[in-house]
Coordinates of C-alpha atoms and ligand atoms in Angstrom, one line a residue:
M1167 CA 102.9 118.5 78.2
N1168 CA 105.9 119.8 80.3
Y1169 CA 106.5 118.8 83.2
Y1170 CA 108.0 120.9 86.5
S1171 CA 110.8 119.6 89.8
L1172 CA 108.2 119.7 92.7
Y1173 CA 111.6 121.3 94.2
H1174 CA 111.6 124.4 91.6
K1175 CA 114.9 124.6 90.9
A1176 CA 115.5 122.3 87.5
P1177 CA 114.1 123.3 84.5
K1178 CA 111.0 122.6 83.8
T1179 CA 110.7 119.1 80.9
S1180 CA 109.3 117.0 78.6
F1181 CA 107.4 113.7 78.9
K1182 CA 110.2 112.3 77.0
E1183 CA 112.7 113.8 79.5
A1184 CA 110.7 112.9 82.5
V1185 CA 110.4 109.5 81.9
L1186 CA 113.9 109.2 80.4
N1187 CA 115.5 111.0 84.0
G1188 CA 112.5 109.5 86.5
I1189 CA 114.1 112.0 88.7
A1190 CA 114.8 115.7 88.1
P1191 CA 118.4 116.8 88.0
D1192 CA 117.3 118.9 91.6
K1193 CA 116.2 115.2 93.0
G1194 CA 112.7 116.5 93.1
L1195 CA 109.7 114.5 91.8
Y1196 CA 108.4 115.6 88.2
F1197 CA 104.6 117.1 88.0
P1198 CA 102.3 118.2 85.1
E1199 CA 102.8 121.2 84.0
S1200 CA 98.4 121.6 84.2
I1201 CA 95.7 118.9 84.8
R1202 CA 92.5 119.6 82.6
P1203 CA 89.0 117.7 82.9
V1204 CA 88.1 115.0 80.6
S1205 CA 84.8 115.1 78.8
K1206 CA 82.1 115.1 81.1
E1207 CA 80.0 113.5 78.2
I1208 CA 82.6 110.8 78.9
I1209 CA 82.1 110.5 82.8
E1210 CA 78.5 111.1 82.3
N1211 CA 78.3 107.9 80.3
I1212 CA 80.8 105.9 81.1
S1213 CA 79.4 102.1 81.2
Q1214 CA 79.3 103.1 77.6
Y1215 CA 82.6 103.0 76.7
S1216 CA 85.4 100.6 76.4
N1217 CA 87.9 100.6 78.9
E1218 CA 90.8 101.2 75.7
F1219 CA 89.1 104.2 75.1
I1220 CA 88.6 105.7 78.5
A1221 CA 92.2 104.7 78.8
Y1222 CA 93.3 106.8 76.3
E1223 CA 90.9 109.3 77.0
V1224 CA 92.4 109.7 80.4
I1225 CA 96.3 109.3 79.5
K1226 CA 96.3 111.6 76.3
Q1227 CA 96.9 114.8 78.1
F1228 CA 100.2 113.4 80.3
V1229 CA 101.8 112.4 77.2
G1230 CA 100.8 115.2 74.6
N1231 CA 102.1 114.8 70.9
E1232 CA 105.1 113.1 72.3
I1233 CA 103.9 109.5 71.4
P1234 CA 101.6 109.3 67.8
K1235 CA 98.2 108.3 69.0
E1236 CA 98.4 104.7 67.2
K1237 CA 101.3 103.8 69.1
L1238 CA 100.1 105.3 72.5
Q1239 CA 96.8 103.1 71.8
E1240 CA 98.8 100.5 71.2
I1241 CA 100.7 101.0 74.8
I1242 CA 97.4 101.4 76.4
K1243 CA 96.2 98.1 74.7
E1244 CA 99.1 96.3 76.5
T1245 CA 98.9 97.7 79.8
I1246 CA 95.3 97.2 80.4
S1247 CA 95.1 93.4 78.6
F1248 CA 93.8 92.1 81.5
D1249 CA 90.5 92.4 83.9
F1250 CA 90.1 94.8 87.0
P1251 CA 86.5 93.2 88.2
V1252 CA 84.5 95.4 91.5
V1253 CA 83.7 92.3 93.5
D1254 CA 81.4 92.7 96.4
I1255 CA 82.3 91.6 100.1
H1256 CA 79.1 92.8 101.9
E1257 CA 76.6 95.3 102.3
N1258 CA 78.2 98.5 100.9
I1259 CA 81.7 97.4 100.8
T1260 CA 83.7 95.8 97.7
T1261 CA 87.2 95.7 96.0
L1262 CA 88.6 96.1 93.2
E1263 CA 91.2 93.4 92.3
L1264 CA 94.1 94.7 90.8
F1265 CA 96.1 91.3 90.7
H1266 CA 95.1 89.9 87.4
G1267 CA 98.3 91.1 85.5
P1268 CA 100.6 89.1 84.6
T1269 CA 102.5 89.3 88.0
M1270 CA 99.3 89.4 90.2
A1271 CA 99.8 92.8 91.4
F1272 CA 99.2 96.4 90.6
K1273 CA 102.3 97.1 89.8
D1274 CA 102.3 95.5 86.5
V1275 CA 100.1 98.7 85.4
G1276 CA 102.6 100.8 85.4
A1277 CA 105.5 99.3 84.8
Q1278 CA 103.9 97.8 81.5
F1279 CA 102.9 101.1 80.1
M1280 CA 106.5 102.9 81.5
A1281 CA 108.0 100.1 79.2
G1282 CA 106.0 100.8 76.5
C1283 CA 106.8 104.6 76.4
L1284 CA 110.6 103.5 77.1
E1285 CA 110.9 101.4 74.3
Y1286 CA 109.4 104.1 72.0
F1287 CA 111.5 106.9 73.3
N1288 CA 114.4 105.2 72.8
R1289 CA 114.0 103.3 69.4
N1290 CA 116.8 105.6 67.3
S1291 CA 119.1 105.8 70.8
Q1292 CA 122.7 103.8 70.4
Q1293 CA 122.8 104.2 74.2
E1294 CA 121.2 101.9 75.8
V1295 CA 119.3 102.7 79.4
T1296 CA 119.4 100.9 82.7
V1297 CA 116.5 100.4 84.6
L1298 CA 118.2 100.2 88.2
V1299 CA 115.0 99.1 91.5
A1300 CA 115.5 98.0 94.3
T1301 CA 112.2 96.6 95.6
S1302 CA 111.1 95.0 98.9
G1303 CA 108.8 92.3 96.9
D1304 CA 105.9 93.5 94.3
T1305 CA 108.3 95.8 92.3
G1306 CA 110.7 93.6 91.0
G1307 CA 108.7 91.5 89.6
A1308 CA 106.5 93.5 88.1
V1309 CA 109.4 95.5 86.5
A1310 CA 111.3 92.1 85.2
C1311 CA 107.8 91.3 83.5
G1312 CA 107.0 94.6 82.2
F1313 CA 110.6 95.2 80.5
L1314 CA 111.0 91.4 79.2
N1315 CA 112.9 92.0 75.8
T1316 CA 111.6 95.9 76.1
K1317 CA 114.6 97.0 73.0
G1318 CA 117.0 99.1 74.0
V1319 CA 116.4 98.5 78.0
K1320 CA 118.3 96.7 80.4
V1321 CA 117.2 95.7 84.2
V1322 CA 118.6 95.9 87.1
I1323 CA 117.1 94.6 90.2
L1324 CA 118.5 95.0 93.7
Y1325 CA 116.7 92.7 96.6
P1326 CA 117.8 91.9 99.7
R1327 CA 118.9 88.4 100.7
G1328 CA 116.1 86.2 102.2
K1329 CA 113.4 89.2 102.8
V1330 CA 111.1 88.6 99.8
S1331 CA 109.3 85.6 99.9
E1332 CA 109.8 82.6 97.8
I1333 CA 107.3 83.7 94.8
Q1334 CA 108.5 87.0 94.6
E1335 CA 112.3 86.1 94.4
K1336 CA 111.5 83.6 91.8
Q1337 CA 109.5 86.4 89.8
L1338 CA 112.4 88.6 89.2
T1339 CA 115.6 85.9 88.9
T1340 CA 114.4 83.5 86.5
L1341 CA 113.3 85.4 83.2
G1342 CA 117.2 86.5 82.3
N1343 CA 117.4 88.0 78.8
N1344 CA 117.7 91.8 79.9
I1345 CA 116.4 91.1 83.5
T1346 CA 119.3 90.6 85.7
A1347 CA 118.9 90.6 89.7
L1348 CA 121.3 91.2 92.2
E1349 CA 120.9 89.5 95.7
V1350 CA 122.7 91.6 98.3
D1351 CA 123.6 91.0 101.8
G1352 CA 121.6 93.3 103.2
V1353 CA 118.1 94.2 103.8
F1354 CA 116.4 96.8 101.6
D1355 CA 117.0 100.0 103.2
D1356 CA 120.7 98.9 101.4
C1357 CA 119.4 97.8 98.0
Q1358 CA 117.5 101.9 98.3
D1359 CA 120.9 103.1 99.6
M1360 CA 123.0 101.7 96.5
V1361 CA 121.0 102.6 93.9
K1362 CA 120.3 106.2 95.4
T1363 CA 124.5 106.3 95.3
A1364 CA 124.1 105.1 91.5
F1365 CA 122.3 108.0 90.6
I1366 CA 124.3 110.5 91.7
D1367 CA 127.7 108.9 91.1
P1368 CA 129.7 110.6 87.9
Q1369 CA 131.6 107.4 87.7
I1370 CA 128.2 105.5 86.1
H1371 CA 128.9 105.3 82.8
C1372 CA 125.6 103.8 81.7
K1373 CA 122.2 105.9 81.1
L1374 CA 119.9 105.0 83.9
T1375 CA 116.5 105.6 85.1
S1376 CA 114.0 104.4 87.9
A1377 CA 111.1 102.5 87.5
N1378 CA 109.2 103.1 91.3
S1379 CA 106.4 104.9 90.9
I1380 CA 108.6 108.6 91.3
N1381 CA 108.8 107.5 87.4
V1382 CA 105.4 109.5 86.2
A1383 CA 105.4 107.0 83.8
R1384 CA 105.2 104.1 86.5
W1385 CA 102.5 106.9 88.2
L1386 CA 100.4 108.2 86.4
P1387 CA 98.7 105.3 84.0
Q1388 CA 97.5 103.9 87.9
M1389 CA 94.9 106.5 87.9
L1390 CA 93.0 104.5 85.1
Y1391 CA 91.6 101.6 87.4
F1392 CA 89.5 104.2 89.5
F1393 CA 87.4 105.0 86.2
F1394 CA 87.5 101.1 85.3
A1395 CA 86.4 100.4 88.7
Y1396 CA 83.5 103.8 88.7
K1397 CA 82.0 102.0 85.2
Q1398 CA 81.0 98.9 86.9
I1399 CA 79.7 100.7 90.3
V1400 CA 78.1 103.8 89.0
H1401 CA 74.3 102.2 88.1
L1402 CA 74.2 102.0 91.8
K1403 CA 74.6 106.1 92.1
K1404 CA 75.9 105.9 95.1
E1405 CA 78.8 108.4 96.5
V1406 CA 82.3 106.5 95.5
I1407 CA 84.8 106.3 99.1
F1408 CA 87.5 104.6 97.9
S1409 CA 90.5 103.2 100.4
V1410 CA 93.5 102.6 98.8
P1411 CA 96.3 100.4 101.4
S1412 CA 99.5 103.0 101.2
G1413 CA 103.2 102.7 101.3
N1414 CA 104.8 105.1 98.6
F1415 CA 101.7 106.6 98.2
G1416 CA 101.6 107.0 94.3
N1417 CA 98.9 104.6 94.2
I1418 CA 96.0 106.8 95.6
C1419 CA 98.2 110.0 94.9
A1420 CA 97.0 109.0 91.1
G1421 CA 93.5 108.2 91.8
I1422 CA 93.8 112.2 93.6
V1423 CA 94.6 113.4 89.8
A1424 CA 91.7 111.0 88.7
K1425 CA 89.1 113.3 90.7
K1426 CA 90.9 115.9 88.9
L1427 CA 89.7 114.6 86.1
G1428 CA 86.1 115.0 87.0
L1429 CA 85.7 111.5 88.0
P1430 CA 83.2 111.8 90.7
I1431 CA 84.7 110.3 93.8
K1432 CA 83.9 111.5 97.3
H1433 CA 86.2 110.6 99.5
F1434 CA 89.7 108.9 99.8
V1435 CA 90.9 107.2 102.2
A1436 CA 94.9 106.1 102.9
S1437 CA 95.4 103.2 104.5
T1438 CA 98.6 102.0 106.1
N1439 CA 100.1 99.5 108.7
A1440 CA 102.2 100.5 111.6
N1441 CA 104.6 103.0 109.1
D1442 CA 101.9 106.0 110.2
T1443 CA 103.7 108.6 108.7
V1444 CA 100.7 110.2 107.0
P1445 CA 97.9 109.3 109.1
K1446 CA 100.1 111.1 111.8
Y1447 CA 100.2 114.2 109.9
L1448 CA 96.9 114.9 108.9
K1449 CA 96.2 114.2 113.2
Y1450 CA 99.0 116.6 114.2
G1451 CA 100.1 118.4 111.6
N1452 CA 103.4 117.5 111.5
Y1453 CA 105.0 115.6 108.7
I1454 CA 108.1 113.5 110.9
P1455 CA 109.9 110.9 108.0
K1456 CA 110.7 108.1 110.2
A1457 CA 112.4 104.6 110.0
S1458 CA 110.6 101.9 108.2
K1459 CA 109.0 99.4 110.6
T1460 CA 108.7 95.7 108.8
T1461 CA 104.9 94.5 108.8
I1462 CA 102.8 91.7 107.6
S1463 CA 101.5 93.8 104.7
N1464 CA 105.6 94.6 104.0
A1465 CA 104.9 96.5 99.9
M1466 CA 104.0 99.4 102.5
D1467 CA 106.5 99.2 104.5
V1468 CA 107.7 102.6 104.0
G1469 CA 108.4 105.3 106.3
N1470 CA 109.0 108.4 104.5
P1471 CA 106.1 108.1 101.2
S1472 CA 108.3 109.5 98.1
N1473 CA 104.7 110.4 96.6
F1474 CA 103.2 112.4 99.8
I1475 CA 104.9 115.7 98.5
R1476 CA 102.9 114.8 95.2
I1477 CA 99.9 114.9 97.3
Q1478 CA 101.1 118.3 98.5
E1479 CA 100.8 119.9 95.7
L1480 CA 97.3 118.5 94.3
F1481 CA 96.0 120.1 97.4
D1482 CA 98.0 123.4 97.1
N1483 CA 100.0 122.6 100.2
D1484 CA 96.9 123.2 102.5
L1485 CA 96.7 120.8 105.1
E1486 CA 93.0 121.4 105.8
T1487 CA 92.5 120.8 101.8
I1488 CA 94.2 117.5 101.5
K1489 CA 91.5 116.5 105.2
K1490 CA 88.8 117.6 103.4
H1491 CA 89.6 114.9 100.2
V1492 CA 91.4 112.8 102.6
S1493 CA 91.7 110.3 105.4
S1494 CA 94.2 108.9 106.7
F1495 CA 94.5 105.4 109.5
S1496 CA 96.6 103.2 110.4
F1497 CA 96.3 99.4 111.3
S1498 CA 98.3 97.0 113.7
D1499 CA 99.3 93.5 112.2
N1500 CA 97.2 92.1 114.6
S1501 CA 94.0 93.9 113.7
T1502 CA 95.1 93.1 110.0
R1503 CA 95.3 89.3 110.7
K1504 CA 91.6 89.6 112.7
T1505 CA 90.6 91.3 109.5
M1506 CA 91.3 88.7 107.0
K1507 CA 89.9 86.1 109.4
D1508 CA 87.0 87.9 110.0
I1509 CA 86.4 88.6 106.1
Y1510 CA 87.2 85.0 105.4
K1511 CA 84.4 83.8 107.9
K1512 CA 82.0 85.8 106.8
T1513 CA 82.3 85.8 103.1
S1514 CA 85.1 82.7 102.5
Y1515 CA 86.6 85.7 100.3
I1516 CA 90.5 85.6 100.9
T1517 CA 92.6 88.8 101.1
D1518 CA 95.8 89.3 101.6
P1519 CA 97.4 91.5 103.9
H1520 CA 97.5 94.2 102.5
G1521 CA 94.1 94.3 100.9
A1522 CA 92.7 94.0 104.4
V1523 CA 94.7 97.0 105.6
G1524 CA 92.7 99.1 103.0
Y1525 CA 89.1 97.2 104.1
L1526 CA 89.8 98.5 108.0
G1527 CA 90.2 101.7 106.4
L1528 CA 86.7 101.7 105.3
K1529 CA 85.6 100.9 108.7
K1530 CA 87.3 102.6 110.6
Y1531 CA 85.9 105.6 108.1
G1532 CA 82.3 104.7 108.8
L1533 CA 80.5 104.3 105.4
S1534 CA 76.8 106.0 105.5
E1535 CA 73.7 104.0 104.1
N1536 CA 74.1 106.4 100.8
E1537 CA 77.7 105.1 100.2
I1538 CA 79.5 102.7 98.4
G1539 CA 82.9 101.7 99.4
I1540 CA 85.9 100.2 97.5
F1541 CA 88.8 99.1 98.6
L1542 CA 92.1 97.9 96.7
E1543 CA 92.9 94.8 96.4
T1544 CA 96.9 95.0 95.6
A1545 CA 97.8 92.0 95.4
H1546 CA 96.8 88.0 94.6
P1547 CA 96.8 86.4 98.3
V1548 CA 99.6 83.8 96.4
K1549 CA 102.0 86.4 96.6
F1550 CA 102.1 86.6 100.0
L1551 CA 101.7 83.0 100.7
D1552 CA 103.1 82.0 104.4
I1553 CA 101.0 85.1 105.6
V1554 CA 97.7 83.9 103.8
E1555 CA 97.8 80.6 104.3
E1556 CA 99.0 80.6 108.4
T1557 CA 96.5 83.3 109.3
L1558 CA 93.2 81.5 107.6
D1559 CA 94.1 77.7 107.7
V1560 CA 93.4 77.8 104.1
K1561 CA 95.7 76.0 101.1
V1562 CA 95.6 78.8 98.4
E1563 CA 95.6 77.4 94.8
I1564 CA 98.8 78.8 92.8
P1565 CA 97.5 80.2 89.5
P1566 CA 99.1 78.6 86.7
Q1567 CA 101.1 82.1 85.7
I1568 CA 102.5 81.9 89.6
Q1569 CA 103.3 77.9 88.8
K1570 CA 105.0 78.7 85.5
V1571 CA 108.2 81.0 87.5
I1572 CA 108.6 79.0 90.4
D1573 CA 109.6 75.6 88.4
K1574 CA 112.0 77.4 86.7
E1575 CA 115.6 78.4 88.2
K1576 CA 116.9 81.0 90.4
V1577 CA 120.1 83.2 89.0
A1578 CA 120.7 86.1 90.8
T1579 CA 124.5 87.3 91.3
Q1580 CA 125.5 87.7 94.9
I1581 CA 126.7 91.6 95.7
S1582 CA 126.9 93.4 99.4
S1583 CA 128.5 96.7 99.0
Y1584 CA 128.6 99.4 96.7
N1585 CA 131.6 98.9 94.8
E1586 CA 130.3 95.6 93.5
L1587 CA 126.8 97.2 92.2
K1588 CA 129.6 99.7 90.3
Q1589 CA 131.6 97.5 88.7
F1590 CA 128.9 95.5 87.6
L1591 CA 127.0 98.6 86.1
N1592 CA 130.2 99.8 84.6
T1593 CA 131.2 96.3 82.6
Ligands
PLP2325 C1 103.6 99.0 96.3 C2 102.7 98.2 97.2 C3 101.0 99.2 97.9 C4 102.1 100.4 98.1 O1 101.5 101.0 96.7 P1 102.1 103.0 97.0 O2 101.7 103.4 95.6 O3 103.7 102.4 97.0 O4 101.5 103.6 97.7 C5 100.6 98.0 98.3 N1 100.3 96.8 98.4 C6 101.2 96.4 97.4 C7 100.9 94.4 97.0 C8 101.5 96.1 96.5 O5 102.8 95.9 96.4

């Protein structure tokens, strides 16, 4: 499969090069040259097929012959080695729990898949690849865990001091081996700026790649769980509405690709917090990127969503077409907290702030009787422990995979300027 740059000023490239480069030389995002529907037979009989079979059928066209079938199946097996349950909340609202992976966030899926691909592509190379990421929380942990002990790959994670939760910090600072955490004296945007500078700095001597949803190997596998969710509710014979808590819009964009592949999804709701660039665009027709605002659903604090350009491409850059398939609503921290409380009171189900924003999106959309709503629960409530415990006045039980990292010792290198990062990368 070939990929082109959405800025159209770079040559087409293979899946391998797209994964190794992360972003095209013209700074555009890579996009697959064609998207062909999967076999109708598979979708009609989806409940008879295993997740692994479905996943291979869905992903194979995006990889082409660049990874042998057996190897790709092995990577897929690793990627989806945990459950993706759809859980009833009340009436026709359900949630797709994406937090049963090793770091309890949906980003595990993309991180595992990308690590598998990168390890394969770099298997005979003398030069190590360095995955460089800035994180405001969940990305760092998922990437650290996904790439731990991946041969030929070093991982360097930048995170803002004091701005990630204690559990998130432990997840990215305690693994050691090929993973290094750099604790930056600054905010997330400072980390992000340093990473961007490094990518265009000709004086950096190592081969750098990104592991955020800009990278096609992080982005595309996220479409798989839309299929797994559909498989679990198809017997209800209802029309399906997905609400996706969105920050950089990679997750929802993968869902839209799933629809292009033939998955019968009636409509998407892109639910956001106060960072309302996309809801405003759909309402008023002007796309105005902004600085990000801090909220309690901080993994979605993004003022200029990097993947929105891919959504535009999927709908031929036509606003009216986008609006036919996607609604987008913004919700305040107050209504998020109130919703967490309401859901808990009514059903005893604990949502994290991101999931609660997803739930609100379904409510605002207004489901009709023949529709079923599925909101994505993108992280386990324990990942946002302080907010959840304080809002609901409950004690959240710490799952074993989290307890394991809490007990380990943090190891991080402090940096406060780009020069320190550069020095670090060049030695
Ligand atoms: C990353 C993240 C999101 C946002 O996903 P995008 O693909 O960036 O839209 C939502 N919730 C949680 C918990 C996350 O970690």
